[in-house]
XYZ file of C-alpha atoms in Angstrom:
637
model
C 1.994 -2.853 160.823
C -0.704 -3.334 158.226
C 0.214 -5.091 154.942
C -1.604 -5.378 151.705
C -3.716 -8.456 151.150
C -1.392 -9.807 148.429
C 1.591 -9.377 150.533
C -0.165 -11.401 153.173
C -1.157 -14.113 150.911
C 1.787 -14.786 148.643
C 4.264 -16.168 151.357
C 1.831 -18.718 152.496
C 1.249 -19.897 148.723
C 4.869 -20.536 148.219
C 5.084 -23.764 150.097
C 7.773 -22.062 152.399
C 7.597 -21.803 156.141
C 9.918 -19.283 157.783
C 11.252 -19.489 161.123
C 8.962 -16.753 162.467
C 5.978 -17.690 160.274
C 5.171 -14.103 160.123
C 3.638 -13.413 156.596
C 6.128 -11.265 154.978
C 6.647 -11.319 151.075
C 10.069 -12.415 149.933
C 9.665 -13.279 146.322
C 6.316 -12.813 144.369
C 7.428 -15.294 141.556
C 7.790 -18.432 143.763
C 6.804 -21.582 141.934
C 5.589 -24.621 143.550
C 8.209 -26.667 145.442
C 8.101 -30.447 146.045
C 6.329 -31.675 149.098
C 8.085 -34.371 151.015
C 6.800 -37.801 150.693
C 5.017 -39.487 153.517
C 7.122 -42.351 154.937
C 4.096 -44.277 156.455
C 1.987 -44.903 153.347
C -0.205 -47.770 153.514
C -1.090 -50.062 150.508
C -4.567 -49.198 148.990
C -7.394 -51.589 149.664
C -8.245 -52.814 146.228
C -12.024 -52.968 145.304
C -13.090 -55.356 142.497
C -12.669 -53.574 139.217
C -16.452 -53.990 138.255
C -18.829 -50.964 139.260
C -21.760 -52.037 141.324
C -24.996 -50.156 141.079
C -24.316 -46.426 140.839
C -25.522 -44.751 143.705
C -26.138 -41.060 144.609
C -22.588 -39.770 145.201
C -21.945 -38.388 148.655
C -18.879 -35.888 147.700
C -16.627 -34.074 149.713
C -16.581 -30.166 149.399
C -13.216 -30.162 147.407
C -14.625 -32.701 144.979
C -15.787 -29.982 142.576
C -15.228 -31.448 139.284
C -18.122 -32.777 137.048
C -18.156 -36.541 136.392
C -16.999 -37.440 132.847
C -15.872 -33.784 131.992
C -12.914 -31.676 132.410
C -12.451 -28.283 134.233
C -13.940 -26.524 131.194
C -17.025 -28.940 131.102
C -15.841 -30.700 128.018
C -16.200 -34.548 127.720
C -13.219 -36.667 128.795
C -11.553 -38.733 126.006
C -9.526 -40.929 128.466
C -11.653 -44.201 128.993
C -9.548 -44.636 132.250
C -10.503 -41.312 133.734
C -14.172 -41.804 132.805
C -14.087 -45.468 134.372
C -12.521 -43.965 137.514
C -15.226 -41.301 137.734
C -18.023 -44.022 137.606
C -16.283 -45.587 140.668
C -16.062 -42.272 142.483
C -19.705 -41.652 141.549
C -20.318 -45.022 143.314
C -18.211 -43.885 146.261
C -15.512 -46.422 145.608
C -12.709 -44.055 146.019
C -9.881 -46.444 146.522
C -10.472 -48.089 143.168
C -10.923 -44.800 141.667
C -7.679 -43.540 142.850
C -5.857 -46.730 141.472
C -7.379 -45.864 137.985
C -6.489 -42.226 138.262
C -3.011 -43.022 138.869
C -3.000 -45.441 135.996
C -4.190 -42.726 133.791
C -1.133 -40.610 134.912
C 1.027 -43.029 132.925
C -0.854 -42.374 129.707
C -0.654 -39.338 127.160
C -3.182 -36.647 128.040
C -3.906 -33.283 126.768
C -3.423 -30.242 128.942
C -6.940 -30.048 129.778
C -7.221 -33.732 130.922
C -3.916 -33.373 132.746
C -5.501 -30.441 134.723
C -8.662 -32.562 135.241
C -6.629 -35.705 136.401
C -4.546 -33.662 138.871
C -7.382 -32.316 140.892
C -9.117 -35.755 140.796
C -6.088 -37.457 142.057
C -5.282 -35.066 144.707
C -8.827 -34.794 145.788
C -9.570 -38.415 146.076
C -6.200 -38.738 148.098
C -7.526 -36.175 150.382
C -10.969 -38.016 150.682
C -8.993 -41.112 151.722
C -7.154 -39.110 154.327
C -3.957 -38.877 152.622
C -3.214 -35.124 152.890
C 0.646 -35.279 152.170
C -0.090 -37.311 149.021
C -2.526 -34.862 147.964
C -0.136 -31.896 148.418
C 2.644 -33.843 146.605
C 0.222 -34.674 143.519
C -0.599 -30.995 143.471
C 2.888 -29.766 143.793
C 4.076 -32.127 140.939
C 1.352 -30.978 138.591
C 1.842 -27.244 139.126
C 5.666 -27.557 139.042
C 5.532 -29.659 135.722
C 3.224 -27.386 134.040
C 5.179 -24.269 134.939
C 2.397 -22.653 136.722
C 2.630 -20.072 139.640
C 0.338 -19.076 142.396
C -1.575 -16.637 140.264
C -2.636 -19.481 137.824
C -4.495 -21.432 140.699
C -8.288 -21.141 140.214
C -10.688 -21.302 143.045
C -11.296 -25.135 142.802
C -7.607 -25.991 143.233
C -7.295 -23.325 145.933
C -10.102 -25.000 147.943
C -8.371 -28.419 147.407
C -5.076 -26.659 148.783
C -6.867 -25.239 151.907
C -8.449 -28.438 153.092
C -5.102 -30.468 152.351
C -3.060 -28.209 154.357
C -5.496 -27.917 157.149
C -5.658 -31.659 157.406
C -1.887 -31.846 157.250
C -1.526 -29.631 160.291
C -0.402 -26.590 158.395
C -3.017 -24.144 159.950
C -1.425 -20.832 158.544
C -1.086 -22.197 154.897
C -4.677 -23.456 155.094
C -5.954 -20.112 156.109
C -4.150 -18.452 153.262
C -5.826 -20.877 150.855
C -9.180 -20.485 152.173
C -8.799 -16.773 152.037
C -7.736 -16.939 148.414
C -10.522 -19.168 147.547
C -13.074 -16.868 148.928
C -11.472 -13.773 147.152
C -11.422 -15.707 143.890
C -15.202 -16.293 144.122
C -15.837 -12.903 145.505
C -17.511 -14.332 148.467
C -20.555 -15.766 146.429
C -21.506 -19.277 145.186
C -21.005 -22.920 146.302
C -17.133 -22.852 146.289
C -17.126 -19.798 148.508
C -19.650 -21.415 150.562
C -17.462 -24.364 150.983
C -14.376 -22.322 151.759
C -16.317 -20.502 154.660
C -17.649 -23.786 156.076
C -14.122 -25.361 155.687
C -12.541 -22.520 157.559
C -15.076 -22.558 160.133
C -14.602 -26.165 160.803
C -10.733 -25.853 160.935
C -10.813 -23.189 163.520
C -13.414 -24.869 165.693
C -10.993 -28.062 165.641
C -8.108 -26.109 167.071
C -7.300 -26.510 170.719
C -7.452 -23.114 172.842
C -3.801 -23.103 172.871
C -3.387 -23.242 169.016
C -6.295 -21.044 168.393
C -4.522 -18.326 170.437
C -1.266 -18.706 168.497
C -2.960 -17.714 165.207
C -0.973 -14.989 163.589
C -2.144 -11.535 164.320
C -1.534 -10.448 160.842
C -4.912 -12.128 159.874
C -6.521 -9.102 161.275
C -5.800 -7.427 158.035
C -7.744 -10.115 156.159
C -11.435 -9.385 156.400
C -12.683 -12.782 155.596
C -10.368 -14.889 157.849
C -10.598 -12.248 160.817
C -14.444 -12.362 160.812
C -14.583 -15.951 161.073
C -11.828 -15.971 163.750
C -13.956 -13.518 165.607
C -16.969 -15.633 165.263
C -14.876 -18.630 166.798
C -13.448 -16.339 169.553
C -17.052 -15.346 170.499
C -18.183 -19.002 170.529
C -15.487 -19.987 172.695
C -16.177 -17.218 175.075
C -19.655 -18.093 175.735
C -20.675 -19.240 179.295
C -21.836 -22.573 177.922
C -18.482 -23.220 176.001
C -16.976 -26.523 177.115
C -13.345 -26.829 175.680
C -12.555 -30.239 174.293
C -9.247 -31.683 173.548
C -8.294 -31.072 169.955
C -9.037 -34.326 167.865
C -5.893 -34.840 165.806
C -7.052 -38.296 164.571
C -10.291 -37.339 162.948
C -10.181 -34.978 159.954
C -11.372 -31.406 161.027
C -14.245 -31.502 158.685
C -15.812 -34.741 160.188
C -18.032 -32.729 162.632
C -19.434 -30.200 160.335
C -20.926 -26.856 161.341
C -23.422 -25.559 159.132
C -25.286 -22.702 160.787
C -24.102 -21.393 164.106
C -27.290 -22.124 165.988
C -30.428 -24.096 165.458
C -32.388 -21.958 167.860
C -33.105 -19.540 165.160
C -34.255 -21.981 162.604
C -37.932 -21.555 161.755
C -40.230 -24.485 163.020
C -43.712 -25.625 161.872
C -46.112 -25.035 164.803
C -49.942 -25.727 165.126
C -51.972 -22.535 164.551
C -49.049 -20.718 162.783
C -48.655 -20.155 159.068
C -45.771 -22.061 157.523
C -43.751 -20.299 154.902
C -42.717 -22.508 151.916
C -39.946 -21.140 149.623
C -40.184 -21.702 146.086
C -36.988 -21.488 144.015
C -37.498 -21.536 140.293
C -36.253 -19.891 137.095
C -39.166 -17.284 136.448
C -37.093 -15.344 134.002
C -34.375 -16.012 131.420
C -33.536 -19.117 129.572
C -35.680 -21.533 131.712
C -38.609 -19.339 132.610
C -41.053 -21.418 130.801
C -40.051 -24.465 132.678
C -40.135 -22.647 136.016
C -43.391 -20.954 135.470
C -44.982 -24.311 134.590
C -43.677 -25.981 137.741
C -45.007 -23.053 139.840
C -48.169 -23.265 138.223
C -48.690 -26.910 139.371
C -47.465 -25.859 142.799
C -50.178 -23.284 142.966
C -52.847 -25.804 142.055
C -51.907 -27.785 144.988
C -52.027 -24.876 147.302
C -55.492 -24.144 146.191
C -56.362 -27.748 147.194
C -56.006 -26.774 150.771
C -58.532 -24.020 150.761
C -58.545 -20.486 152.149
C -57.198 -21.794 155.529
C -54.491 -23.889 154.168
C -51.843 -23.010 157.014
C -49.146 -22.520 154.354
C -47.877 -19.539 152.370
C -46.120 -19.777 149.190
C -43.133 -17.348 148.710
C -41.457 -17.625 145.208
C -37.946 -16.363 144.395
C -36.652 -16.149 140.733
C -33.394 -18.064 140.545
C -32.892 -16.940 136.897
C -31.262 -20.547 136.559
C -28.273 -19.225 138.342
C -26.711 -21.192 141.025
C -25.505 -17.990 142.980
C -28.973 -16.319 142.629
C -30.597 -19.361 143.893
C -28.340 -19.608 147.015
C -28.725 -16.092 147.821
C -32.430 -16.315 147.425
C -32.502 -19.460 149.659
C -30.687 -17.584 152.499
C -32.863 -14.666 152.228
C -35.905 -16.773 152.360
C -34.557 -18.388 155.516
C -33.374 -15.369 157.395
C -35.783 -12.647 156.319
C -38.919 -14.453 155.554
C -38.630 -17.216 158.321
C -38.965 -20.020 155.580
C -39.267 -23.486 157.117
C -39.257 -25.601 153.952
C -38.170 -25.188 150.360
C -39.445 -26.506 146.818
C -36.836 -26.327 144.096
C -34.483 -25.339 142.497
C -35.251 -26.935 138.930
C -31.682 -27.479 137.706
C -28.914 -29.459 139.183
C -26.291 -26.643 139.892
C -28.549 -24.173 141.597
C -29.866 -27.248 143.671
C -26.393 -28.106 144.896
C -25.621 -24.517 145.584
C -28.746 -24.392 147.727
C -28.110 -27.417 149.394
C -24.606 -26.255 150.546
C -25.993 -22.912 151.391
C -28.677 -24.313 153.664
C -26.562 -27.115 155.032
C -27.311 -27.402 158.831
C -30.344 -25.162 158.704
C -32.816 -27.781 159.249
C -34.989 -26.655 156.418
C -35.611 -29.576 154.261
C -35.647 -29.059 150.451
C -37.245 -30.984 147.605
C -35.176 -30.392 144.600
C -36.337 -31.020 140.969
C -32.824 -31.994 139.622
C -32.761 -34.832 137.400
C -29.155 -35.598 137.510
C -28.275 -39.224 138.485
C -25.020 -38.047 140.032
C -26.715 -35.342 142.205
C -24.842 -34.587 145.444
C -27.172 -34.464 148.422
C -26.877 -32.081 151.385
C -28.502 -33.191 154.700
C -32.369 -32.501 154.593
C -32.333 -32.414 150.700
C -34.704 -34.581 148.728
C -34.649 -35.138 145.084
C -37.892 -35.641 142.899
C -36.500 -34.939 139.461
C -37.034 -37.625 136.730
C -33.595 -39.169 136.956
C -32.282 -41.742 134.338
C -32.261 -44.378 136.797
C -35.939 -43.985 137.816
C -37.045 -44.068 134.273
C -35.039 -47.228 133.388
C -36.114 -49.122 136.501
C -39.628 -48.181 135.782
C -39.443 -49.407 132.412
C -37.724 -52.820 133.081
C -39.693 -53.679 136.166
C -42.951 -53.087 134.173
C -42.028 -55.092 131.067
C -40.765 -57.829 133.437
C -43.716 -58.076 135.725
C -46.593 -57.328 133.375
C -45.461 -58.334 129.852
C -43.222 -61.193 131.480
C -40.305 -60.419 129.519
C -37.060 -62.077 130.881
C -34.490 -61.839 128.153
C -33.107 -58.633 126.879
C -30.665 -56.972 124.511
C -28.929 -53.581 124.878
C -27.910 -51.433 121.926
C -26.891 -47.930 123.064
C -25.192 -44.884 121.671
C -21.562 -44.103 122.662
C -22.247 -40.812 124.334
C -22.809 -39.585 127.893
C -26.455 -40.332 128.060
C -26.237 -43.634 126.386
C -23.849 -44.846 128.551
C -25.627 -43.682 131.669
C -28.760 -45.448 130.387
C -26.874 -48.502 129.600
C -25.430 -48.718 133.052
C -28.739 -48.556 134.721
C -30.377 -50.923 132.417
C -27.735 -53.713 133.132
C -28.578 -53.037 136.892
C -32.221 -53.159 136.375
C -32.239 -56.261 134.335
C -30.311 -58.077 136.979
C -32.343 -56.774 140.008
C -35.472 -58.019 138.273
C -34.119 -61.527 137.624
C -33.860 -61.240 133.985
C -31.153 -61.904 131.529
C -29.119 -59.731 129.243
C -28.199 -61.735 126.160
C -26.741 -58.941 123.943
C -24.849 -55.781 125.108
C -23.328 -53.549 122.490
C -22.738 -49.766 121.827
C -22.573 -47.776 118.576
C -21.283 -44.500 117.569
C -24.048 -41.707 117.380
C -25.865 -41.909 113.943
C -23.679 -44.845 112.753
C -26.894 -46.712 111.613
C -24.788 -49.033 109.279
C -23.556 -50.837 112.427
C -27.369 -51.752 112.779
C -27.200 -54.386 110.193
C -24.675 -56.663 112.308
C -26.567 -55.775 115.533
C -29.839 -56.925 114.182
C -28.301 -60.258 112.889
C -26.590 -60.873 116.089
C -29.649 -60.214 118.189
C -31.919 -62.321 116.029
C -29.586 -65.374 116.740
C -30.335 -64.938 120.438
C -33.508 -65.743 122.357
C -34.175 -61.955 122.957
C -37.614 -60.750 123.789
C -36.990 -57.152 123.986
C -34.168 -54.639 122.790
C -33.475 -51.357 124.638
C -32.364 -48.475 122.413
C -31.931 -45.401 124.514
C -31.611 -43.176 121.418
C -33.899 -41.155 119.122
C -37.164 -42.517 117.582
C -35.595 -42.078 114.252
C -32.505 -44.235 115.040
C -34.716 -46.878 116.661
C -36.791 -47.235 113.623
C -33.668 -47.198 111.461
C -32.574 -50.372 113.534
C -36.007 -52.046 113.044
C -35.771 -51.953 109.262
C -32.893 -54.481 109.554
C -35.258 -57.073 111.199
C -37.444 -59.073 108.840
C -41.067 -58.017 109.092
C -42.096 -61.650 109.949
C -39.861 -61.517 113.006
C -40.563 -57.933 114.397
C -43.605 -59.193 116.234
C -41.241 -61.366 118.453
C -39.081 -58.783 119.533
C -40.187 -55.653 121.640
C -38.357 -52.315 121.146
C -38.012 -50.403 124.334
C -37.109 -46.695 124.415
C -36.437 -43.680 126.980
C -38.828 -41.252 127.969
C -37.649 -38.820 125.172
C -40.014 -40.905 123.062
C -43.049 -39.595 124.456
C -43.581 -37.380 121.268
C -46.708 -38.097 119.383
C -45.569 -36.263 116.205
C -42.322 -38.163 115.846
C -43.900 -41.459 116.675
C -46.593 -41.105 114.096
C -43.690 -41.002 111.395
C -42.334 -44.406 112.460
C -45.836 -45.934 113.537
C -45.517 -48.959 111.441
C -41.860 -49.827 112.447
C -42.401 -49.191 116.197
C -45.760 -50.835 116.614
C -45.579 -52.635 119.922
C -42.789 -50.495 121.086
C -42.735 -49.728 125.058
C -41.308 -46.552 126.662
C -41.513 -44.698 129.943
C -44.110 -41.620 129.927
C -43.096 -39.460 133.092
C -46.676 -37.873 132.871
C -49.238 -39.614 130.523
C -51.796 -37.200 129.803
C -54.015 -39.840 128.120
C -53.980 -42.031 131.224
C -57.353 -43.380 132.245
C -56.699 -42.611 135.898
C -59.412 -40.263 137.151
C -57.048 -38.188 139.322
C -55.030 -37.256 136.122
C -58.045 -36.397 134.164
C -59.295 -34.318 136.881
C -56.060 -32.415 137.421
C -55.879 -31.577 133.647
C -59.355 -30.295 133.860
C -58.469 -28.113 136.760
C -55.233 -26.853 135.152
C -56.786 -25.990 131.989
C -59.667 -24.190 133.898
C -56.969 -21.974 135.640
C -54.236 -21.386 133.118
C -56.378 -21.930 130.010
C -53.714 -24.514 128.637
C -52.824 -28.140 129.043
C -50.307 -29.051 131.862
C -47.060 -30.717 131.078
C -44.745 -32.986 133.262
C -43.363 -30.144 135.118
C -46.642 -28.816 136.283
C -47.733 -32.149 137.335
C -44.369 -32.747 139.124
C -44.804 -29.436 140.881
C -48.027 -30.482 142.037
C -46.619 -33.718 143.344
C -43.859 -32.054 145.143
C -46.080 -29.433 146.856
C -48.640 -32.110 148.087
C -45.763 -34.167 149.515
C -44.399 -31.216 151.229
C -47.809 -30.016 152.517
C -48.476 -33.519 153.794
C -45.183 -33.479 155.669
C -45.917 -30.188 157.317
C -49.172 -31.456 158.471
C -47.499 -34.507 159.993
C -44.911 -32.512 161.645
C -47.571 -30.337 163.280
C -49.592 -33.214 164.331
C -46.856 -35.686 165.613
C -44.439 -32.821 166.777
C -41.599 -34.120 164.571
C -39.340 -32.262 162.055
C -40.804 -31.746 158.558
C -37.512 -33.715 157.364
C -38.615 -36.631 159.380
C -42.123 -36.477 158.293
C -40.996 -36.597 154.541
C -38.620 -39.729 155.306
C -41.859 -41.277 157.014
C -43.934 -41.286 153.771
C -44.129 -44.981 152.724
C -45.929 -44.384 149.448
C -47.593 -41.643 147.372
C -49.801 -42.208 144.322
C -48.912 -39.007 142.402
C -49.643 -37.624 139.109
C -46.215 -38.581 137.950
C -45.981 -42.090 139.438
C -45.677 -44.015 142.632
C -43.364 -42.112 144.954
C -41.499 -43.642 147.867
C -38.610 -42.329 150.006
C -35.141 -43.902 150.606
C -32.606 -42.995 153.301
C -30.356 -41.293 150.758
C -32.912 -38.493 150.170
C -34.183 -40.027 146.790
C -37.928 -39.688 146.155
C -37.979 -42.834 144.265
C -40.671 -42.723 141.592
C -42.090 -45.447 139.403
C -43.299 -43.796 136.196
C -46.180 -44.906 133.789
C -45.138 -47.187 130.997
C -46.941 -46.864 127.636
C -47.206 -49.089 124.402
C -47.416 -47.940 120.835
C -50.738 -49.382 119.334
C -52.486 -48.767 116.049
C -55.044 -46.629 117.947
C -52.267 -44.781 119.842
C -50.320 -44.971 123.162
C -52.004 -47.305 125.808
C -50.759 -47.356 129.407
C -49.498 -50.625 130.668
C -51.176 -51.028 133.965
C -49.424 -52.942 136.648
C -51.174 -54.725 139.514
C -51.337 -52.468 142.530
C -49.203 -53.633 145.544
C -50.838 -54.580 148.720
C -49.390 -51.545 150.512
C -51.235 -49.258 148.127
C -54.719 -50.765 148.114
C -54.589 -51.330 151.879
C -54.440 -47.646 152.427
C -58.211 -47.049 152.546
C -58.469 -44.790 155.741
C -56.152 -41.956 154.771
C -58.268 -38.969 153.694
C -57.996 -37.610 150.134
C -56.362 -34.209 149.548
C -58.739 -32.270 147.462
C -58.124 -29.701 144.669
C -60.688 -27.152 143.713
C -63.075 -28.124 141.065
C -63.427 -31.682 142.492
C -59.809 -32.743 141.601
C -58.564 -35.529 144.207
C -55.201 -36.871 145.292
C -54.696 -40.425 146.049
C -53.922 -41.291 149.426
C -50.431 -40.504 150.973
C -49.536 -43.620 153.186
C -47.329 -43.230 156.378
C-alpha cells in the first residue's frame, strides 16, 4: 500500500525501531529520545595542545560547518571553539574533540550551542564513534526542545552517516532521503547525501541488500539509488565481496559509476577545457578579467592549438557552478576544468566531479579550502603570501629577527598563524608577538616601546596602510631606519601608499602581480593584453593566463607520455609564471612564491631573489609563445 513521503519519513526520525521495522506513522510529534551510551569507549589519544603548521584540511562530507563561524556564518565568540577549529583545520581531530567537549561546559549562546553540537558530533563520527555522535545529537535536540521538522540539511546529513555507520540502515536511508529533500536535490549537501547513500548501499552484503524495506519504492530518491545498486549487482562482472563491518562504509568511495565514459585527452583530438567563472552578477568583473587572461594563453597556442575553451557562467553561485560542471562533463565531454573563482563554488564543483577523473584548477584563495581528488588550487592564499614575504626578506635582506603586531580579527589571526610558522621555517626568530583590537591605535604606543627594547629588524603588521602608518608615528624618526615595516598584499595600492610615503619608506610587502616589474615576460604580457582588450591587466588576468598555460602544458604532456592530465600536473616541478614561481605539492596546492616589493622614494621596487639552480638549469624546454611576441618562461618537469 502506497504511503505519503511524510508518513514514510517520520517513523524513522523518531529514534524508534518497531518490531516489524515497517515505516508506519504512530505519532508526528515525537521528540528525540536519548541514545544508549557505548560500553566500549576508548580513551582519546591526546595530541599536544599547540597547533602545528595549518595544512589544507581534508574534511569528511558531514563536516559542513565553516571554520571560526556558527551555522549562520557569524564569527564565533568562544575562544575554545575557535581554537578547536584550528586543530580540526590541521586534521588534529582528537585534540579538537577534547576542546569541543571543554566548550560544552561553558555558557554559550543558542547559535554557538548549535554550532558546537554539530562540531562535536561530526568529529566523533570522523573518529569512528557513531554511537557517541548520535548521543551528542540526541542530547542537543532534546535539551533545546526541537523536533524532527527543526532539523536542517546539515544536521540531517550527519544523522544519515551516523546511523549508517552504527548499523541502522533503515534510519540512515530515511535521513539521507530527508537531506536530499531539504536541498531539493541540488548543491553540495545533496551531492554528499547521494554519494553517502550510494556507498552505504554498496557496502551491504547481498543478504542485507535484499532485506531493504519494500516501502522505499515510494521514495523516488532512495528507490532510484537502490535500483542503480541492484543493476550493478546484476552485472556479469559483479563479484560479491563479504561485507566489511570493520571499515566505515564511506572509506571506499564511489564517485562516478564508471570511468569508461570519462573524456580522455588523445593525440590528434580536440581537448575541451571547461571554464567556470562568474560572468554575470556581483563578481562578473572579476570573472571576465580572469577569462581574458585565459583567452590570451589560448591564443598563444595558435590556430591549431588542440584545445577548445568552453566557458560557463557560474553567477558566483555554488549550485549553478556544480550544475554547469556536470553539464560540461556529460554533454560537452570536457576533459579538464579551470575555475571556479570563489571558494564555495569551487568546493561544490570538487564534490560534484569527485571520481570523474577530470582535473580542476580552482582559483579559490581560502587557506582552509577542502580539496577533492584531482583538484588543484592556484588562488593567492594567505599562507603563500606570508611565506613569500618572510622567505624573501630573510634570504635577500638578511633579516632574522621579527616582531608581529596583528589585529584581533579573522584575517589578522590567519596572517599571524602563518607568519609564526614562516619565521620558524626560515630559521629566524620572533621576538615580539602581540594582537590589538581593530582601530585601537592607542595600543600602538606601548607596542612600539616594547618592540624598540628588543633587537627587532622588521615588524609585520597585517592590517591597513593607515594603521601601519599610525604605528610608525610612535617610533622616533631616528630609529625608523633600523626597523622594516612589513605588510600584506593589500598594500599594493599606489594611491594609499602615496599618502603615507614618508612614514612607510623602506616598507616591504607582497605584490601578487607587480605590473612595474622589470621582467620582460610581464612587460610583454601587459602589452599583449592592452593590445587585445584596450586596458591594463590585473592580477586575475595574469593568474588566468598562468592557470591556462599550466593546464595546456599538462594536456600536452598527457598526450605525449600517455598519462592522465592529473598526473601531468603533479609532475610539474616549476613554472616561472606571471604571478610568481609555481610548484605542485601532493596535497593539490599549486604553491606560489610571489614578488616582494619595497617602498622607495622613487616608487615601488621589486626585491629580486637569486634564481635557484632548478630554474636556471632548465634551458632546453621550449618557450610557450603568446601572440605579439609575448613569451612564457619554461615549465619544468
